[in-house]
Structure formats: structure tokens, C-alpha cells
Amino acid sequence: MSSVAVCPGTFDPVTNGHVDVIERAAAHFERLIVACLRNVGKQPLFQLDRRVELLRSATDHLGNIEIWTFEGLLVDFCRQNDVGIVVRGLRAVSDFESELEMAQMNHRLAGVETFFVATSPLHSFLSSTLVKEVARFGGDVSPFVPPAVCDSLRAQFAANRSV
Ligand code: PNS
């Protein structure tokens, strides 16, 4: 039996869809580690520290959440921290193929189990990528992200427009 799980992601930036999955997963574990990936290959909009700050502010109403960072393989992070369960949100059938592959690979590599949370239909169209695109061109993303993320996106893209 396990009382801890990890909810990994890039969170560039965290959206209301992520928060929904985190809240619902947190209700089923004593501790939920939200692990924010430092992707070496990708150039994120927000640096790792900022992504972590935004995650903290979006989840500070939850008492059993810890925000950590990781790089490299998720299964190594799981092994190092003695965590055997990964939680991921599933928005639609289109997520299923890649999520299934990752779940099977993580199980094959280290016996790590993946539990899926079906994303609320309210958020099923949401992704960090789409939110960034809408914000980049001045659209209102306030219904889709926590307030601090909305402010950060506005500031980030306003700064980009003024150069
Ligand atoms: O928020 P994302 O970008 O959908 O999250 C993807 C994430 C971070 C869960 C996935 O890319 C990951 O686990 N990366 C770490 C590297 C790794 O373990 N890759 C093999 C996965 S089978």
C-alpha cells in the first residue's frame, strides 16, 4: 500500500486543468509530490523557478502537496524518492496513446504504476501550449489559468512586445 504519489509535468505554465487533476489526486493520497521537469531539450516560456512559484501559488490551498523539481528519467526520480505511483490526467482519446506508452515504459523500467485521472470536461480542451498561444496574441486566458499565471503571461508577453 502506498500513501504517496507523484504528479509529474512540465507545467509551462500550470493551468486550471492541471490544478483540477492535482486537487483530485491529492484527495486520495496522504502526500502528493508535484514534480516539475527541467527539460534540457526544450526552451520553456517560464524558467523552472517561476514554474515552481506558480505551481506553489496555485496549490497553496492544499495541505498535502509538495512541489519538487526533477531532471532525467521520471523512474529515477521515483526510485530515489521511493514513490511507486505516478498520476497523470487524461483529457481525451488523443492523450491516450502517448500516455499509455509512457505508463508501460515506466512500468517496464521500474515497476512504477500510473493512475489516470479523467480530466473534467470543463478543462478537456486546455493545454499549456494553447494557453500560451492565446496569451501571446493578447487573448483573455483568465478563465483557463490561476490568477498569478494570468498576470505572469500578460507581463511576459507585454515585455516581449515592447522589445
Ligand atoms: O506536462 P508534460 O510535458 O505532458 O509532462 C511529460 C512528462 C514530464 C511526464 C514526461 O515527459 C516525463 O516523464 N519526462 C521525464 C523523462 C522521462 O522519464 N522520459 C521517459 C518517459 S517513459
PDB file of C-alpha atoms and ligand atoms in Angstrom:
ATOM      1  CA  MET A   1       0.000   0.000   0.000  1.00  0.00           C
ATOM      2  CA  SER A   2       1.246   3.442  -0.830  1.00  0.00           C
ATOM      3  CA  SER A   3       0.397   6.776   0.687  1.00  0.00           C
ATOM      4  CA  VAL A   4       2.450   8.848  -1.693  1.00  0.00           C
ATOM      5  CA  ALA A   5       2.231   9.532  -5.414  1.00  0.00           C
ATOM      6  CA  VAL A   6       3.942  11.813  -7.872  1.00  0.00           C
ATOM      7  CA  CYS A   7       2.185  14.026 -10.395  1.00  0.00           C
ATOM      8  CA  PRO A   8       4.864  14.962 -12.947  1.00  0.00           C
ATOM      9  CA  GLY A   9       4.735  17.549 -15.706  1.00  0.00           C
ATOM     10  CA  THR A  10       6.373  20.456 -17.438  1.00  0.00           C
ATOM     11  CA  PHE A  11       3.823  22.956 -16.112  1.00  0.00           C
ATOM     12  CA  ASP A  12       4.857  25.712 -18.522  1.00  0.00           C
ATOM     13  CA  PRO A  13       2.644  27.152 -17.106  1.00  0.00           C
ATOM     14  CA  VAL A  14       0.237  25.373 -14.758  1.00  0.00           C
ATOM     15  CA  THR A  15      -3.381  25.570 -15.985  1.00  0.00           C
ATOM     16  CA  ASN A  16      -6.739  25.080 -14.272  1.00  0.00           C
ATOM     17  CA  GLY A  17      -6.765  21.600 -15.837  1.00  0.00           C
ATOM     18  CA  HIS A  18      -3.551  20.708 -14.002  1.00  0.00           C
ATOM     19  CA  VAL A  19      -4.934  22.124 -10.752  1.00  0.00           C
ATOM     20  CA  ASP A  20      -8.085  20.007 -11.138  1.00  0.00           C
ATOM     21  CA  VAL A  21      -6.023  16.830 -11.583  1.00  0.00           C
ATOM     22  CA  ILE A  22      -3.744  17.750  -8.657  1.00  0.00           C
ATOM     23  CA  GLU A  23      -6.694  18.504  -6.355  1.00  0.00           C
ATOM     24  CA  ARG A  24      -8.431  15.264  -7.209  1.00  0.00           C
ATOM     25  CA  ALA A  25      -5.272  13.156  -6.885  1.00  0.00           C
ATOM     26  CA  ALA A  26      -4.394  14.852  -3.573  1.00  0.00           C
ATOM     27  CA  ALA A  27      -7.720  13.665  -2.142  1.00  0.00           C
ATOM     28  CA  HIS A  28      -6.573  10.047  -2.493  1.00  0.00           C
ATOM     29  CA  PHE A  29      -3.015  10.134  -1.112  1.00  0.00           C
ATOM     30  CA  GLU A  30      -1.503  11.266   2.153  1.00  0.00           C
ATOM     31  CA  ARG A  31       1.201  13.069   0.190  1.00  0.00           C
ATOM     32  CA  LEU A  32       1.232  14.177  -3.420  1.00  0.00           C
ATOM     33  CA  ILE A  33       4.544  15.259  -4.889  1.00  0.00           C
ATOM     34  CA  VAL A  34       4.103  17.547  -7.877  1.00  0.00           C
ATOM     35  CA  ALA A  35       7.325  17.133  -9.845  1.00  0.00           C
ATOM     36  CA  CYS A  36       8.191  19.878 -12.293  1.00  0.00           C
ATOM     37  CA  LEU A  37      10.522  18.825 -15.115  1.00  0.00           C
ATOM     38  CA  ARG A  38      13.624  20.786 -16.024  1.00  0.00           C
ATOM     39  CA  ASN A  39      13.553  19.893 -19.737  1.00  0.00           C
ATOM     40  CA  VAL A  40      17.038  20.191 -21.051  1.00  0.00           C
ATOM     41  CA  GLY A  41      15.967  19.809 -24.698  1.00  0.00           C
ATOM     42  CA  LYS A  42      13.118  22.333 -24.706  1.00  0.00           C
ATOM     43  CA  GLN A  43      13.100  26.102 -24.253  1.00  0.00           C
ATOM     44  CA  PRO A  44      10.210  26.773 -21.860  1.00  0.00           C
ATOM     45  CA  LEU A  45       8.451  30.136 -21.681  1.00  0.00           C
ATOM     46  CA  PHE A  46       8.932  30.226 -17.898  1.00  0.00           C
ATOM     47  CA  GLN A  47      12.137  29.272 -16.149  1.00  0.00           C
ATOM     48  CA  LEU A  48      11.943  26.361 -13.723  1.00  0.00           C
ATOM     49  CA  ASP A  49      11.909  28.570 -10.600  1.00  0.00           C
ATOM     50  CA  ARG A  50       8.992  30.604 -11.929  1.00  0.00           C
ATOM     51  CA  ARG A  51       7.046  27.469 -12.931  1.00  0.00           C
ATOM     52  CA  VAL A  52       7.542  26.175  -9.378  1.00  0.00           C
ATOM     53  CA  GLU A  53       6.421  29.504  -7.839  1.00  0.00           C
ATOM     54  CA  LEU A  54       3.291  29.478  -9.987  1.00  0.00           C
ATOM     55  CA  LEU A  55       2.564  25.857  -9.025  1.00  0.00           C
ATOM     56  CA  ARG A  56       3.002  26.773  -5.345  1.00  0.00           C
ATOM     57  CA  SER A  57       0.593  29.656  -5.534  1.00  0.00           C
ATOM     58  CA  ALA A  58      -1.956  27.556  -7.485  1.00  0.00           C
ATOM     59  CA  THR A  59      -1.910  24.736  -4.918  1.00  0.00           C
ATOM     60  CA  ASP A  60      -1.386  26.563  -1.621  1.00  0.00           C
ATOM     61  CA  HIS A  61      -4.980  25.718  -0.592  1.00  0.00           C
ATOM     62  CA  LEU A  62      -3.980  22.032  -0.448  1.00  0.00           C
ATOM     63  CA  GLY A  63      -2.265  20.772   2.694  1.00  0.00           C
ATOM     64  CA  ASN A  64      -0.640  17.592   1.385  1.00  0.00           C
ATOM     65  CA  ILE A  65       1.169  18.854  -1.706  1.00  0.00           C
ATOM     66  CA  GLU A  66       4.925  19.143  -2.127  1.00  0.00           C
ATOM     67  CA  ILE A  67       6.392  20.824  -5.193  1.00  0.00           C
ATOM     68  CA  TRP A  68       9.702  19.345  -6.300  1.00  0.00           C
ATOM     69  CA  THR A  69      11.767  19.559  -9.454  1.00  0.00           C
ATOM     70  CA  PHE A  70      13.457  16.803 -11.405  1.00  0.00           C
ATOM     71  CA  GLU A  71      15.522  16.162 -14.475  1.00  0.00           C
ATOM     72  CA  GLY A  72      16.319  12.972 -16.324  1.00  0.00           C
ATOM     73  CA  LEU A  73      14.071   9.955 -16.120  1.00  0.00           C
ATOM     74  CA  LEU A  74      10.895  10.068 -14.091  1.00  0.00           C
ATOM     75  CA  VAL A  75      11.512   6.486 -12.934  1.00  0.00           C
ATOM     76  CA  ASP A  76      14.870   7.545 -11.449  1.00  0.00           C
ATOM     77  CA  PHE A  77      13.104  10.309  -9.530  1.00  0.00           C
ATOM     78  CA  CYS A  78      10.562   7.718  -8.348  1.00  0.00           C
ATOM     79  CA  ARG A  79      13.279   5.272  -7.268  1.00  0.00           C
ATOM     80  CA  GLN A  80      15.301   7.954  -5.472  1.00  0.00           C
ATOM     81  CA  ASN A  81      12.237   9.097  -3.560  1.00  0.00           C
ATOM     82  CA  ASP A  82      10.668   5.698  -3.007  1.00  0.00           C
ATOM     83  CA  VAL A  83       7.496   6.551  -4.916  1.00  0.00           C
ATOM     84  CA  GLY A  84       5.703   3.794  -6.835  1.00  0.00           C
ATOM     85  CA  ILE A  85       2.700   5.627  -8.259  1.00  0.00           C
ATOM     86  CA  VAL A  86       2.540   8.278 -10.960  1.00  0.00           C
ATOM     87  CA  VAL A  87      -0.670  10.245 -11.519  1.00  0.00           C
ATOM     88  CA  ARG A  88      -1.460  11.732 -14.916  1.00  0.00           C
ATOM     89  CA  GLY A  89      -4.520  13.477 -16.297  1.00  0.00           C
ATOM     90  CA  LEU A  90      -6.205  12.157 -19.439  1.00  0.00           C
ATOM     91  CA  ARG A  91      -8.015  14.849 -21.404  1.00  0.00           C
ATOM     92  CA  ALA A  92      -9.141  12.932 -24.454  1.00  0.00           C
ATOM     93  CA  VAL A  93      -8.508   9.873 -26.596  1.00  0.00           C
ATOM     94  CA  SER A  94      -5.716  11.820 -28.272  1.00  0.00           C
ATOM     95  CA  ASP A  95      -3.756  11.788 -24.990  1.00  0.00           C
ATOM     96  CA  PHE A  96      -4.232   8.094 -24.545  1.00  0.00           C
ATOM     97  CA  GLU A  97      -1.672   6.723 -26.974  1.00  0.00           C
ATOM     98  CA  SER A  98       1.329   8.634 -25.668  1.00  0.00           C
ATOM     99  CA  GLU A  99       0.230   8.319 -22.044  1.00  0.00           C
ATOM    100  CA  LEU A 100      -0.180   4.563 -22.419  1.00  0.00           C
ATOM    101  CA  GLU A 101       3.298   4.285 -23.931  1.00  0.00           C
ATOM    102  CA  MET A 102       4.829   6.270 -21.073  1.00  0.00           C
ATOM    103  CA  ALA A 103       2.917   4.289 -18.463  1.00  0.00           C
ATOM    104  CA  GLN A 104       4.022   0.975 -19.985  1.00  0.00           C
ATOM    105  CA  MET A 105       7.637   2.134 -20.318  1.00  0.00           C
ATOM    106  CA  ASN A 106       7.741   3.383 -16.730  1.00  0.00           C
ATOM    107  CA  HIS A 107       6.279   0.091 -15.547  1.00  0.00           C
ATOM    108  CA  ARG A 108       8.758  -1.907 -17.606  1.00  0.00           C
ATOM    109  CA  LEU A 109      11.739   0.157 -16.443  1.00  0.00           C
ATOM    110  CA  ALA A 110      10.990   0.268 -12.747  1.00  0.00           C
ATOM    111  CA  GLY A 111       7.612  -1.265 -11.899  1.00  0.00           C
ATOM    112  CA  VAL A 112       6.134   2.197 -11.457  1.00  0.00           C
ATOM    113  CA  GLU A 113       2.328   2.180 -11.793  1.00  0.00           C
ATOM    114  CA  THR A 114       0.430   5.020 -13.480  1.00  0.00           C
ATOM    115  CA  PHE A 115      -3.007   6.054 -12.263  1.00  0.00           C
ATOM    116  CA  PHE A 116      -5.038   8.179 -14.645  1.00  0.00           C
ATOM    117  CA  VAL A 117      -7.449  10.900 -13.627  1.00  0.00           C
ATOM    118  CA  ALA A 118     -10.071  11.690 -16.266  1.00  0.00           C
ATOM    119  CA  THR A 119      -9.878  15.437 -16.763  1.00  0.00           C
ATOM    120  CA  SER A 120     -13.080  17.350 -16.111  1.00  0.00           C
ATOM    121  CA  PRO A 121     -14.883  18.183 -19.392  1.00  0.00           C
ATOM    122  CA  LEU A 122     -14.628  21.802 -18.249  1.00  0.00           C
ATOM    123  CA  HIS A 123     -10.888  21.622 -18.887  1.00  0.00           C
ATOM    124  CA  SER A 124     -10.536  18.923 -21.526  1.00  0.00           C
ATOM    125  CA  PHE A 125      -9.586  21.362 -24.297  1.00  0.00           C
ATOM    126  CA  LEU A 126      -6.945  23.097 -22.180  1.00  0.00           C
ATOM    127  CA  SER A 127      -3.219  22.799 -22.647  1.00  0.00           C
ATOM    128  CA  SER A 128      -0.295  24.977 -21.617  1.00  0.00           C
ATOM    129  CA  THR A 129       0.619  25.291 -25.294  1.00  0.00           C
ATOM    130  CA  LEU A 130      -2.799  26.652 -26.331  1.00  0.00           C
ATOM    131  CA  VAL A 131      -2.968  28.980 -23.353  1.00  0.00           C
ATOM    132  CA  LYS A 132       0.420  30.449 -24.289  1.00  0.00           C
ATOM    133  CA  GLU A 133      -0.672  30.942 -27.886  1.00  0.00           C
ATOM    134  CA  VAL A 134      -3.879  32.737 -26.877  1.00  0.00           C
ATOM    135  CA  ALA A 135      -1.969  34.923 -24.400  1.00  0.00           C
ATOM    136  CA  ARG A 136       0.803  35.663 -26.899  1.00  0.00           C
ATOM    137  CA  PHE A 137      -1.701  37.301 -29.235  1.00  0.00           C
ATOM    138  CA  GLY A 138      -3.481  39.240 -26.495  1.00  0.00           C
ATOM    139  CA  GLY A 139      -6.422  36.878 -25.867  1.00  0.00           C
ATOM    140  CA  ASP A 140      -8.008  36.600 -22.438  1.00  0.00           C
ATOM    141  CA  VAL A 141      -6.765  33.471 -20.666  1.00  0.00           C
ATOM    142  CA  SER A 142      -8.218  34.342 -17.256  1.00  0.00           C
ATOM    143  CA  PRO A 143     -10.860  31.545 -17.436  1.00  0.00           C
ATOM    144  CA  PHE A 144      -8.160  28.943 -18.053  1.00  0.00           C
ATOM    145  CA  VAL A 145      -5.345  29.587 -15.603  1.00  0.00           C
ATOM    146  CA  PRO A 146      -4.892  30.616 -11.963  1.00  0.00           C
ATOM    147  CA  PRO A 147      -4.767  34.432 -11.459  1.00  0.00           C
ATOM    148  CA  ALA A 148      -0.999  34.548 -10.839  1.00  0.00           C
ATOM    149  CA  VAL A 149      -0.384  32.667 -14.087  1.00  0.00           C
ATOM    150  CA  CYS A 150      -2.649  35.072 -15.965  1.00  0.00           C
ATOM    151  CA  ASP A 151      -0.652  38.025 -14.593  1.00  0.00           C
ATOM    152  CA  SER A 152       2.653  36.360 -15.453  1.00  0.00           C
ATOM    153  CA  LEU A 153       1.572  35.591 -19.017  1.00  0.00           C
ATOM    154  CA  ARG A 154       0.411  39.182 -19.507  1.00  0.00           C
ATOM    155  CA  ALA A 155       3.711  40.513 -18.139  1.00  0.00           C
ATOM    156  CA  GLN A 156       5.808  38.085 -20.161  1.00  0.00           C
ATOM    157  CA  PHE A 157       4.144  38.858 -23.476  1.00  0.00           C
ATOM    158  CA  ALA A 158       3.909  42.598 -22.797  1.00  0.00           C
ATOM    159  CA  ALA A 159       7.665  42.588 -22.200  1.00  0.00           C
ATOM    160  CA  ASN A 160       8.209  40.664 -25.443  1.00  0.00           C
ATOM    161  CA  ARG A 161       6.027  43.135 -27.415  1.00  0.00           C
ATOM    162  CA  SER A 162       7.938  46.138 -26.144  1.00  0.00           C
ATOM    163  CA  VAL A 163      11.335  44.896 -27.449  1.00  0.00           C
TER     164      VAL A 163
HETATM  165  O1  PNS B   1       3.488  18.128 -18.801  1.00  0.00           O
HETATM  166  P1  PNS B   1       4.037  17.146 -19.789  1.00  0.00           P
HETATM  167  O2  PNS B   1       5.052  17.832 -20.688  1.00  0.00           O
HETATM  168  O3  PNS B   1       2.974  16.413 -20.550  1.00  0.00           O
HETATM  169  O4  PNS B   1       4.834  16.039 -18.918  1.00  0.00           O
HETATM  170  C1  PNS B   1       5.551  14.997 -19.544  1.00  0.00           C
HETATM  171  C2  PNS B   1       6.461  14.291 -18.510  1.00  0.00           C
HETATM  172  C3  PNS B   1       7.291  15.295 -17.747  1.00  0.00           C
HETATM  173  C4  PNS B   1       5.617  13.497 -17.544  1.00  0.00           C
HETATM  174  C5  PNS B   1       7.364  13.295 -19.316  1.00  0.00           C
HETATM  175  O5  PNS B   1       7.923  13.946 -20.411  1.00  0.00           O
HETATM  176  C6  PNS B   1       8.476  12.720 -18.454  1.00  0.00           C
HETATM  177  O6  PNS B   1       8.239  11.901 -17.599  1.00  0.00           O
HETATM  178  N1  PNS B   1       9.724  13.205 -18.699  1.00  0.00           N
HETATM  179  C7  PNS B   1      10.877  12.786 -17.981  1.00  0.00           C
HETATM  180  C8  PNS B   1      11.794  11.931 -18.867  1.00  0.00           C
HETATM  181  C9  PNS B   1      11.302  10.501 -18.914  1.00  0.00           C
HETATM  182  O7  PNS B   1      11.191   9.820 -17.918  1.00  0.00           O
HETATM  183  N2  PNS B   1      11.018  10.054 -20.154  1.00  0.00           N
HETATM  184  C10 PNS B   1      10.547   8.716 -20.408  1.00  0.00           C
HETATM  185  C11 PNS B   1       9.046   8.620 -20.213  1.00  0.00           C
HETATM  186  S1  PNS B   1       8.515   6.980 -20.494  1.00  0.00           S
END
